[in-house]
Every structure is written in structure tokens, then in C-alpha cells.
Amino acid sequence: MENERASASPPHVLIFPLPLQGPVNCMLKLAEIFCLNGLQVTFLNTQYIHECLLNCTNIESYFQRYPSFRFETVPDGLPEDSPRTAHEVFNLLDSMEAVSVPLFQEMVTSGPYGPSSEKPITCIVADGIFCFAVDIAKKIGVPLLYFETVSPCGLWTYLCLPKLIESGEFPFKGDDLDELIVNAPGMEGFLRRRDLPSFYRTKNLNDPIIQLVLNEDRHLPLAQGLIFNTFEDLEAPILSQMRKIGPKIYPIGPLHTHLKTRLATGGTTSSSIWKEDRSCIHWLNMQPINSVLFVSIGSLAVMNKDQLMEIWYGLVNSGTTFLWVKRPGSIVGLEREFEIPMDLSRATKERGYIVSWAPQEEVLAHPAIGGFLTHSGWNSTLESIVAGKPMICWPYFVDQQVNGRYVGEVWKLGLDMKDTCDRVIVEGMIRELMESKKAEFLQRADHIANVANASVSKGGCSYKNLDRLIEDIKLRTFSTLQG
């Protein structure tokens, strides 16, 4: 019966990302790889995100080269002027549950992509936070693959939450954030309370975020597969733990590099929802090799004015040349311009360059960049790893606290600056990364970069895993047990 369905209609994958910069970015890369391998792809965006993409990129005209690809949109239910920052993510999810999900369900059941349509969906790839996808995929009889765009090490701390509750490790007793976590298999000996996602610091088991994570924990094993933007050699111990929960595992990253290896041209297009200021590339071209610290807190994280000033003073006091992305709306409580102290202004003009948004992947790959002060989002972390650039991690939320610990303690690719924002500490860490331990960090980063690139080269582990994923989608063989 399954083979009859497979021959009756060509494989048609619907991809539904969480409507934020990071998930949309890497899922578009996966969509293009699918197109290159003969799959039909429908990419479902919210209207707000799609408008941002159209305003900032040539993404629609770029994808016209793939006749098997099309965009669809649904409203997210929020007012157009609603801030879609990190603070608003859970309002976004509630609104989508009420407005977007019923439209999505209609689209794939009785609508244009339902079982009786000319182009029925044969597989759904959805963000792991979309628990509703389980019932919808089951209703139309197609496999569901969850694409977890956070790090596997970050996700594993979510999946360990029931065990942490059962053992009494969570909620935390007392205020010692340096106490080691015991009931997170594969993370013993180095993961502290402070390295868990920031939402673990609540004392309330009924906190909406905790309940959301527990709901995700229940639904992930119900999918037929889990896709990860990582590679075996980076996270082997955690991927080994993941394989115990049920679904087939597909570690196929780093996706941005993987796509380039599969493209005959070797080049792709931007999928940024922010307008990129490319003047920074010209500025970087004039700087010595490995001399510039790149500073960015990504597309969602925010800081307050005090944090801004501490980081700024730490930057200028370090004497390091820096390229800083100050995203509009990233400084909370700063409704209008304020007078910048003269010493900061003068030092920034001498050895700094500030833009509202940058072509990050290209910036990190630039030979002038010697380090990255980052919020430790997973896309940013992987881009830095591939580019061979050491990191100073200043994590904000979700998986970022875990990523920062792995960068500093496990992968030895930089320094973890979580839970502090003091100019003296900022200055000291910049000097350590860019001066006193520069050679050591660059050597380690270069080694891991080579491993990352090998994984997506023909014959590499991620290359093979991606081929296996595509073959499983074409043949509908997800019920096969993992080897």
C-alpha cells in the first residue's frame, strides 16, 4: 500500500519553520537542498516574515530557478506593529495556535495540498516546537519530521527535564548556580545549573515555558524522524543519547556549508529578514588578518542601556578593532538617541565600525575577523565554527546558555561570559581571545573547522546522513529501525 502511494505521487515536502530569523534561515537552506535532489517543496511562512524577506532579499526571484518550489503564507495573528523580539516569542506561539494552525490544517487536509488534491503532501518537516504537527500529519497519513534548529546539546537539556523534576534537581533548591547537574546523561561533570536554559531558573513548575518544554518532550518521540543542523564529530555523545528516544536521527549540518557543497555554482542567496549593510565588507578589507572582533547578539536577543555601556567600554578599553552589529530595537529602554561619552565616540571612530545588520556568514569568513562576541545562537555558533573563529559567548535564552558552556568547556573554542556584563570582564576576555591566547584558540578553531567541512564533503558523515534523509523521504521508509 505504501509503495502504491509512493508511485502515485512524487515526493512533496511541506516545510513549516518557526517564524523567526534563525529557523527560517536554515530551513530555507534545507528546502533548496531538497529541490536540488528532485523533491517538490512547499515552504510555509507567516505573512509577516515573508514580507520581511521580500523587503530585504531577492529570495523569491532566486527560488524561481526551482520549478518544484513554492512559497505559501498564513497570518500569524499578531498586529503588524507588534514587536516580534525574544520577549514576544510565546505571544507569537499562542497567536499562531489560534490563527495559523487551523489554516495550515485546512491547507493539507481538504485544501490545495490535501490527500485528494493534484499535489498532495507526502511529508511534513516542521519546527520541533510545533506540537500540533503530530496530529495533523497522522490525520492525513504522512510522515512527520521535526527539524530542531536549536543545538542538540541544548535540546537534550529540554528532554532531560522530566528526569530532573523526578529526581528533585528541578526546581533548584537554593541559589547556587554553580552546582553540577547530575541527571543529564552525557553532560555529567561539566554542566552547571547556570548552563541550563535561562527558563530553568523559575521556581514554578507551572510556568508556561516549562509546560511548553514538557509538551515538546512528549511530542518529539512521536515523529518519524528528527533533523539536526549539526555533525557527528561535534556532538557524538549527545546524538547517541538522542537515538534512544525513538525517531530516526539525521545530523546533516552545518547546513549553510552543506548547501554550498551541493550547489554547482557554490553560491546561494541571503535569507535575512534584516537589510544587510555591506559597507562593512569594504571596511574589513582594509584591516589586518585576524585583527577584528565581530560583535553581534543576533536577530532576537536584547540588552539594556547599562549592558550596552559595559560592553562598549570593554570593547574600547581592550584596544581591539571591532565590527559591531547594533540591530534596531536591540537596546531596550532606549527610545531615542542619547549622548555618547566623548571617549567612547573617539575610540569607536578610531578602531570601530558599527552597522545595523551585516552579512554575518560572509563577515565571519573574512580573513580580518579574529574572534566573535556572540549571543551563542545555534546558527551563529555553527557559522563561527565553520569559519574557524573563536568565540566569546554572552548567551541570552533558549539553547544559548548550553551552547556557551559547550564552546568554552567542551569544544575549547572560546570563552563563556554568561551571567555577567562588566566592562573589566569584557575587556579581559577580549584581550585573552584576541591577544594572550589568540594562537591557541585559532589553532583549535581551525582544526574543528576542518572537521566540519569534511563532514559535508562527499563521503562525510553529514553528507551520507543527508542522502539517507532524502532517500527515506522518496521511499517513505521512516518505519525502518535505526542501525
Coordinates of C-alpha atoms in Angstrom, one line a residue:
M1 CA 0.0 0.0 0.0
E2 CA 2.8 2.4 0.9
N3 CA 4.6 1.7 -2.3
E4 CA 1.4 2.3 -4.3
R5 CA 1.1 5.7 -2.7
A6 CA 4.8 6.4 -3.4
S7 CA 4.4 5.7 -7.1
A8 CA 1.1 7.5 -7.4
S9 CA 2.5 10.9 -6.5
P10 CA 6.0 12.4 -6.5
P11 CA 7.5 13.3 -3.1
H12 CA 6.1 16.6 -1.9
V13 CA 7.5 18.1 1.3
L14 CA 5.9 20.9 3.2
I15 CA 8.3 22.8 5.4
F16 CA 6.9 24.9 8.3
P17 CA 9.5 26.8 10.2
L18 CA 9.1 28.8 13.4
P19 CA 8.7 32.3 12.0
L20 CA 12.0 33.7 13.3
Q21 CA 15.2 34.6 11.5
G22 CA 17.2 31.5 12.6
P23 CA 14.7 28.8 11.9
V24 CA 13.6 30.3 8.6
N25 CA 17.3 30.8 7.5
C26 CA 18.4 27.2 7.9
M27 CA 15.1 25.7 6.8
L28 CA 15.3 27.6 3.5
K29 CA 18.7 26.0 3.0
L30 CA 17.3 22.6 3.6
A31 CA 14.5 23.4 1.1
E32 CA 17.0 24.3 -1.5
I33 CA 18.9 21.1 -1.0
F34 CA 15.7 19.2 -1.3
C35 CA 14.9 20.9 -4.6
L36 CA 18.4 20.1 -5.9
N37 CA 17.6 16.4 -5.2
G38 CA 14.3 16.3 -7.1
L39 CA 11.8 16.8 -4.3
Q40 CA 8.8 19.1 -4.5
V41 CA 8.9 21.7 -1.7
T42 CA 6.2 24.0 -0.3
F43 CA 7.6 26.4 2.2
L44 CA 5.1 27.8 4.6
N45 CA 5.9 31.3 6.0
T46 CA 3.9 33.7 8.1
Q47 CA 2.9 36.7 6.1
Y48 CA 4.9 39.0 8.4
I49 CA 8.2 37.0 7.9
H50 CA 7.5 36.7 4.1
E51 CA 7.1 40.4 3.8
C52 CA 10.4 40.9 5.6
L53 CA 12.2 38.5 3.3
L54 CA 10.7 40.2 0.2
N55 CA 11.8 43.7 1.5
C56 CA 15.4 42.6 2.4
T57 CA 16.3 39.9 -0.1
N58 CA 15.8 38.6 -3.6
I59 CA 14.6 35.3 -2.2
E60 CA 11.5 35.0 -4.3
S61 CA 13.3 35.5 -7.6
Y62 CA 16.2 33.3 -6.5
F63 CA 13.9 30.3 -5.9
Q64 CA 12.3 30.7 -9.3
R65 CA 15.2 28.6 -10.6
Y66 CA 13.4 25.7 -8.9
P67 CA 10.1 24.9 -10.6
S68 CA 9.4 22.4 -7.9
F69 CA 9.5 25.0 -5.1
R70 CA 6.8 27.4 -4.0
F71 CA 6.1 29.7 -1.1
E72 CA 2.8 29.8 0.8
T73 CA 1.8 32.1 3.7
V74 CA -0.5 32.2 6.6
P75 CA -1.1 35.1 9.0
D76 CA 0.5 34.8 12.5
G77 CA -2.5 36.6 14.1
L78 CA -0.4 39.5 15.7
P79 CA -0.8 43.1 14.8
E80 CA 1.7 44.2 12.2
D81 CA 3.4 46.6 14.6
S82 CA 3.7 44.0 17.3
P83 CA 7.4 43.6 18.4
R84 CA 8.5 40.1 17.4
T85 CA 11.5 40.1 19.7
A86 CA 12.6 37.4 22.1
H87 CA 10.3 38.7 24.8
E88 CA 7.3 38.2 22.5
V89 CA 8.0 34.6 21.2
F90 CA 5.4 33.0 23.4
N91 CA 2.7 35.5 22.5
L92 CA 3.6 34.6 18.9
L93 CA 3.1 30.9 19.5
D94 CA -0.2 31.5 21.2
S95 CA -1.4 33.6 18.4
M96 CA -0.3 31.1 15.8
E97 CA -2.1 28.3 17.6
A98 CA -5.4 30.3 17.3
V99 CA -4.9 31.7 13.8
S100 CA -2.2 29.9 11.7
V101 CA -2.7 26.3 12.7
P102 CA -6.3 26.0 11.6
L103 CA -5.4 27.4 8.2
F104 CA -2.4 25.1 7.9
Q105 CA -4.6 22.1 8.8
E106 CA -7.2 23.1 6.2
M107 CA -4.4 23.5 3.6
V108 CA -3.1 20.0 4.0
T109 CA -6.4 18.1 4.6
S110 CA -9.1 19.5 2.4
G111 CA -7.2 22.3 0.7
P112 CA -4.7 22.6 -2.2
Y113 CA -2.3 20.1 -0.6
G114 CA -4.7 17.6 0.8
P115 CA -4.7 13.9 0.1
S116 CA -7.3 14.3 -2.7
S117 CA -5.5 17.3 -4.4
E118 CA -3.3 17.2 -7.5
K119 CA -0.1 17.8 -5.4
P120 CA -0.8 16.1 -2.1
I121 CA 1.8 16.5 0.7
T122 CA 3.8 13.3 1.3
C123 CA 5.9 14.5 4.2
I124 CA 5.9 17.4 6.7
V125 CA 9.0 19.0 8.1
A126 CA 8.1 21.2 11.0
D127 CA 9.9 23.1 13.7
G128 CA 10.2 20.9 16.8
I129 CA 8.2 23.4 18.9
F130 CA 5.1 22.8 16.7
C131 CA 3.5 20.0 18.7
F132 CA 0.2 20.4 16.7
A133 CA 2.0 18.8 13.7
V134 CA 1.8 15.3 15.1
D135 CA -2.0 15.1 14.9
I136 CA -2.2 16.8 11.5
A137 CA 0.4 14.5 10.0
K138 CA -1.4 11.5 11.4
K139 CA -4.7 12.7 10.1
I140 CA -3.5 12.9 6.5
G141 CA -1.3 9.8 6.8
V142 CA 2.1 11.2 6.1
P143 CA 5.4 11.1 8.0
L144 CA 6.4 14.0 10.2
L145 CA 10.0 15.0 10.6
Y146 CA 10.8 17.5 13.3
F147 CA 13.6 19.9 12.4
E148 CA 15.2 21.1 15.6
T149 CA 17.0 24.3 14.8
V150 CA 18.4 24.7 18.3
S151 CA 21.6 22.7 19.1
P152 CA 21.2 19.0 20.0
C153 CA 23.0 19.7 23.3
G154 CA 20.5 22.4 24.0
L155 CA 17.5 20.2 23.1
W156 CA 18.9 17.4 25.3
T157 CA 18.5 19.6 28.3
Y158 CA 14.8 20.0 27.4
L159 CA 14.4 16.3 27.1
C160 CA 16.1 15.7 30.4
L161 CA 13.5 18.0 32.2
P162 CA 11.2 15.2 33.3
K163 CA 14.1 13.3 34.8
L164 CA 15.3 16.5 36.5
I165 CA 11.9 17.0 38.0
E166 CA 11.5 13.4 39.1
S167 CA 15.0 13.4 40.8
G168 CA 14.3 16.7 42.6
E169 CA 17.0 18.6 40.8
F170 CA 14.4 20.9 39.3
P171 CA 13.2 23.4 40.5
F172 CA 16.5 24.3 42.0
K173 CA 16.9 24.2 45.8
G174 CA 18.9 27.2 47.0
D175 CA 20.7 29.8 44.9
D176 CA 24.0 28.1 44.0
L177 CA 24.0 28.3 40.1
D178 CA 27.4 26.6 40.0
E179 CA 26.1 23.3 41.4
L180 CA 26.7 20.5 38.9
I181 CA 23.7 18.8 37.2
V182 CA 23.5 15.1 37.8
N183 CA 20.5 13.8 35.8
A184 CA 21.5 14.9 32.3
P185 CA 23.2 11.8 30.7
G186 CA 26.2 12.7 28.6
M187 CA 26.7 16.0 30.4
E188 CA 27.9 14.8 33.7
G189 CA 30.9 16.6 35.2
F190 CA 30.7 20.0 33.4
L191 CA 27.0 21.1 33.1
R192 CA 26.1 23.5 35.9
R193 CA 22.7 24.9 36.8
R194 CA 23.7 28.2 35.2
D195 CA 24.4 26.4 31.9
L196 CA 20.8 25.2 31.6
P197 CA 18.5 27.4 29.5
S198 CA 17.6 30.5 31.5
F199 CA 13.9 29.5 31.9
Y200 CA 15.1 26.7 34.3
R201 CA 15.7 29.4 36.9
T202 CA 12.0 29.6 37.7
K203 CA 10.7 28.0 41.0
N204 CA 7.3 27.4 39.4
L205 CA 6.6 24.0 37.8
N206 CA 3.5 25.5 36.2
D207 CA 5.5 28.3 34.4
P208 CA 4.1 28.4 30.8
I209 CA 7.6 27.9 29.3
I210 CA 8.2 24.9 31.5
Q211 CA 4.9 23.4 30.4
L212 CA 5.7 24.2 26.8
V213 CA 9.0 22.3 27.0
L214 CA 7.3 19.3 28.7
N215 CA 4.7 19.3 25.9
E216 CA 7.5 19.3 23.3
D217 CA 9.2 16.5 25.2
R218 CA 6.1 14.4 24.8
H219 CA 5.6 15.1 21.1
L220 CA 9.2 14.8 19.7
P221 CA 9.3 10.9 20.1
L222 CA 6.0 10.7 18.1
A223 CA 7.6 12.0 14.9
Q224 CA 9.2 9.6 12.4
G225 CA 12.5 11.5 12.3
L226 CA 14.5 14.3 13.9
I227 CA 16.7 16.5 11.7
F228 CA 19.6 18.4 13.3
N229 CA 21.8 21.1 12.0
T230 CA 25.0 19.6 13.4
F231 CA 27.6 17.0 12.6
E232 CA 28.5 13.7 14.3
D233 CA 32.1 14.7 15.4
L234 CA 30.9 17.8 17.2
E235 CA 28.1 16.2 19.3
A236 CA 28.5 12.5 19.1
P237 CA 27.8 11.8 22.9
I238 CA 24.5 13.8 22.7
L239 CA 23.4 12.3 19.4
S240 CA 24.0 8.9 20.9
Q241 CA 21.6 9.8 23.7
M242 CA 19.1 11.2 21.2
R243 CA 19.0 7.9 19.3
K244 CA 17.4 6.3 22.4
I245 CA 14.2 8.3 22.3
G246 CA 12.8 6.6 19.2
P247 CA 12.7 8.5 15.9
K248 CA 15.4 8.2 13.2
I249 CA 18.1 10.9 13.6
Y250 CA 19.5 12.9 10.8
P251 CA 22.5 15.1 11.7
I252 CA 23.1 16.9 8.4
G253 CA 24.9 20.1 9.3
P254 CA 26.4 22.6 9.1
L255 CA 23.6 23.3 6.6
H256 CA 25.0 26.6 5.2
T257 CA 28.2 24.8 4.2
H258 CA 26.4 21.7 3.1
L259 CA 24.3 23.7 0.7
K260 CA 27.4 25.2 -0.9
T261 CA 28.9 21.7 -1.4
R262 CA 25.8 20.6 -3.2
L263 CA 25.4 23.7 -5.4
A264 CA 27.3 23.5 -8.7
T265 CA 27.8 27.3 -8.5
G266 CA 29.0 27.2 -4.9
G267 CA 26.9 30.4 -4.2
T268 CA 23.5 31.0 -2.6
T269 CA 21.4 34.0 -1.6
S270 CA 20.7 35.9 1.6
S271 CA 17.6 34.9 3.7
S272 CA 17.9 37.7 6.2
I273 CA 14.8 39.5 7.5
W274 CA 17.0 42.5 8.2
K275 CA 18.5 44.7 5.5
E276 CA 22.3 44.0 5.3
D277 CA 24.8 46.8 5.3
R278 CA 27.5 45.6 3.0
S279 CA 29.8 48.6 3.6
C280 CA 31.4 46.6 6.5
I281 CA 33.0 44.3 4.0
H282 CA 34.9 47.2 2.4
W283 CA 36.0 48.3 5.8
L284 CA 37.1 44.7 6.7
N285 CA 39.1 44.6 3.5
M286 CA 41.3 47.3 4.9
Q287 CA 42.1 45.6 8.2
P288 CA 45.0 43.2 9.0
I289 CA 44.4 39.4 9.2
N290 CA 42.7 38.1 12.4
S291 CA 42.7 41.7 13.9
V292 CA 39.0 42.4 14.2
L293 CA 36.5 41.3 16.8
F294 CA 33.0 40.8 15.4
V295 CA 30.2 41.7 17.8
S296 CA 26.6 40.7 17.3
I297 CA 23.7 39.5 19.6
G298 CA 21.7 38.1 16.7
S299 CA 18.2 38.8 15.5
L300 CA 16.2 38.3 18.7
A301 CA 18.3 39.0 21.8
V302 CA 18.2 42.4 23.5
M303 CA 20.3 44.3 26.1
N304 CA 19.6 47.3 28.3
K305 CA 21.4 50.6 28.3
D306 CA 23.7 49.6 31.2
Q307 CA 24.7 46.4 29.4
L308 CA 25.3 48.4 26.2
M309 CA 27.7 50.7 28.0
E310 CA 29.6 48.0 29.8
I311 CA 30.2 46.0 26.6
W312 CA 31.1 49.2 24.7
Y313 CA 33.6 50.3 27.4
G314 CA 35.0 46.8 27.5
L315 CA 35.5 46.9 23.7
V316 CA 37.3 50.2 23.5
N317 CA 39.4 49.6 26.7
S318 CA 40.6 46.4 25.2
G319 CA 42.3 48.3 22.3
T320 CA 40.9 45.8 19.8
T321 CA 39.5 46.8 16.5
F322 CA 35.8 45.8 16.3
L323 CA 32.9 45.5 13.9
W324 CA 29.6 45.8 15.9
V325 CA 26.1 45.0 14.7
K326 CA 23.6 47.1 16.6
R327 CA 20.2 45.8 15.4
P328 CA 17.3 48.3 15.5
G329 CA 15.3 47.6 18.7
S330 CA 18.1 45.5 20.3
I331 CA 18.6 48.1 23.1
V332 CA 15.5 48.1 25.4
G333 CA 14.6 51.2 27.3
L334 CA 16.5 53.4 24.7
E335 CA 13.6 55.1 22.9
R336 CA 15.7 57.9 21.5
E337 CA 19.4 58.7 20.8
F338 CA 21.5 59.5 23.8
E339 CA 24.7 61.5 24.1
I340 CA 27.6 59.1 23.7
P341 CA 30.6 59.9 26.0
M342 CA 33.4 61.6 24.2
D343 CA 36.0 58.9 25.0
L344 CA 33.7 56.2 23.6
S345 CA 32.9 58.2 20.5
R346 CA 36.5 59.0 19.7
A347 CA 37.8 55.4 20.3
T348 CA 34.9 54.0 18.1
K349 CA 35.8 56.3 15.3
E350 CA 39.5 55.3 15.5
R351 CA 39.1 51.5 15.5
G352 CA 35.4 50.5 15.4
Y353 CA 32.7 50.2 12.8
I354 CA 29.0 50.0 13.6
V355 CA 26.2 48.7 11.3
S356 CA 22.6 48.0 11.8
W357 CA 22.9 44.5 10.3
A358 CA 25.7 42.6 8.5
P359 CA 26.0 39.7 6.1
Q360 CA 27.1 37.5 9.0
E361 CA 28.3 34.4 7.2
E362 CA 30.4 36.5 4.9
V363 CA 31.8 38.6 7.7
L364 CA 32.8 35.5 9.8
A365 CA 34.6 34.0 6.8
H366 CA 36.5 37.2 6.2
P367 CA 40.3 36.8 7.0
A368 CA 40.3 40.1 9.0
I369 CA 38.0 38.6 11.7
G370 CA 39.9 37.1 14.6
G371 CA 37.0 36.4 17.0
F372 CA 33.3 36.7 17.6
L373 CA 31.5 38.1 20.6
T374 CA 28.1 36.4 20.2
H375 CA 24.8 35.6 21.9
S376 CA 25.5 32.0 21.1
G377 CA 22.5 31.3 18.9
W378 CA 23.0 28.0 17.2
N379 CA 23.2 29.3 13.6
S380 CA 25.8 31.9 14.7
T381 CA 27.8 29.3 16.7
L382 CA 27.9 26.9 13.7
E383 CA 28.9 29.7 11.3
S384 CA 31.7 30.7 13.6
I385 CA 32.8 27.0 13.9
V386 CA 32.9 26.6 10.1
A387 CA 34.8 29.9 9.7
G388 CA 37.4 28.8 12.3
K389 CA 36.7 31.9 14.5
P390 CA 37.0 31.6 18.3
M391 CA 34.1 33.0 20.4
I392 CA 33.2 35.0 23.5
C393 CA 29.8 33.7 24.5
W394 CA 27.2 36.1 26.1
P395 CA 24.1 33.9 25.9
Y396 CA 20.6 35.2 26.2
F397 CA 18.0 32.4 26.2
V398 CA 16.7 29.1 24.9
D399 CA 19.7 26.8 24.0
Q400 CA 22.2 29.7 24.2
Q401 CA 23.3 29.1 27.8
V402 CA 24.1 25.4 26.9
N403 CA 25.9 26.4 23.7
G404 CA 28.1 28.8 25.6
R405 CA 29.2 26.1 28.1
Y406 CA 30.0 23.7 25.2
V407 CA 32.0 26.3 23.4
G408 CA 34.1 27.1 26.4
E409 CA 34.3 23.9 28.3
V410 CA 33.8 21.0 25.9
W411 CA 34.9 22.2 22.4
K412 CA 37.5 24.6 23.8
L413 CA 36.6 27.2 21.1
G414 CA 36.4 30.3 23.2
L415 CA 35.2 31.8 26.5
D416 CA 31.9 31.7 28.2
M417 CA 30.8 35.1 29.6
K418 CA 27.3 34.2 30.8
D419 CA 25.6 35.9 33.7
T420 CA 28.0 38.9 33.7
C421 CA 28.3 42.2 31.9
D422 CA 31.1 44.1 33.5
R423 CA 33.5 46.3 31.4
V424 CA 36.6 44.9 33.2
I425 CA 35.5 41.3 32.5
V426 CA 34.6 42.1 28.9
E427 CA 38.0 43.8 28.4
G428 CA 39.8 40.9 30.0
M429 CA 38.1 38.2 27.9
I430 CA 38.7 40.2 24.6
R431 CA 42.4 40.5 25.5
E432 CA 42.6 36.8 26.2
L433 CA 40.8 35.8 23.0
M434 CA 42.5 38.4 20.7
E435 CA 45.9 38.6 22.3
S436 CA 47.3 36.3 25.1
K437 CA 45.6 33.0 23.9
K438 CA 45.0 34.1 20.3
A439 CA 47.2 31.5 18.6
E440 CA 45.9 28.7 20.8
F441 CA 42.3 29.5 20.1
L442 CA 42.8 30.0 16.4
Q443 CA 44.6 26.6 16.1
R444 CA 41.8 24.8 17.9
A445 CA 39.2 26.6 15.8
D446 CA 40.9 25.8 12.6
H447 CA 41.0 22.1 13.5
I448 CA 37.3 22.0 14.2
A449 CA 36.5 24.0 11.1
N450 CA 38.3 21.3 9.0
V451 CA 36.3 18.6 10.7
A452 CA 33.1 20.5 10.0
N453 CA 33.9 20.9 6.3
A454 CA 34.9 17.3 6.0
S455 CA 31.5 16.2 7.4
V456 CA 29.6 17.8 4.5
S457 CA 32.1 16.8 1.8
K458 CA 31.2 13.8 -0.4
G459 CA 31.6 10.7 1.8
G460 CA 31.4 12.7 5.1
C461 CA 29.0 11.8 7.9
S462 CA 26.6 14.7 7.3
Y463 CA 26.7 14.1 3.5
K464 CA 25.7 10.5 4.0
N465 CA 23.0 11.4 6.5
L466 CA 21.5 13.9 4.1
D467 CA 21.5 11.3 1.3
R468 CA 19.8 8.9 3.7
L469 CA 17.2 11.5 4.7
I470 CA 16.3 12.3 1.0
E471 CA 16.1 8.6 0.2
D472 CA 13.8 8.0 3.1
I473 CA 11.5 10.9 2.0
K474 CA 11.4 9.5 -1.5
L475 CA 10.7 5.9 -0.5
R476 CA 8.7 6.6 2.7
T477 CA 10.9 4.3 4.7
F478 CA 10.8 6.0 8.1
S479 CA 9.4 3.0 9.9
T480 CA 12.8 1.3 9.3
L481 CA 14.7 0.9 12.6
Q482 CA 17.9 2.8 13.0
G483 CA 21.2 0.9 12.7

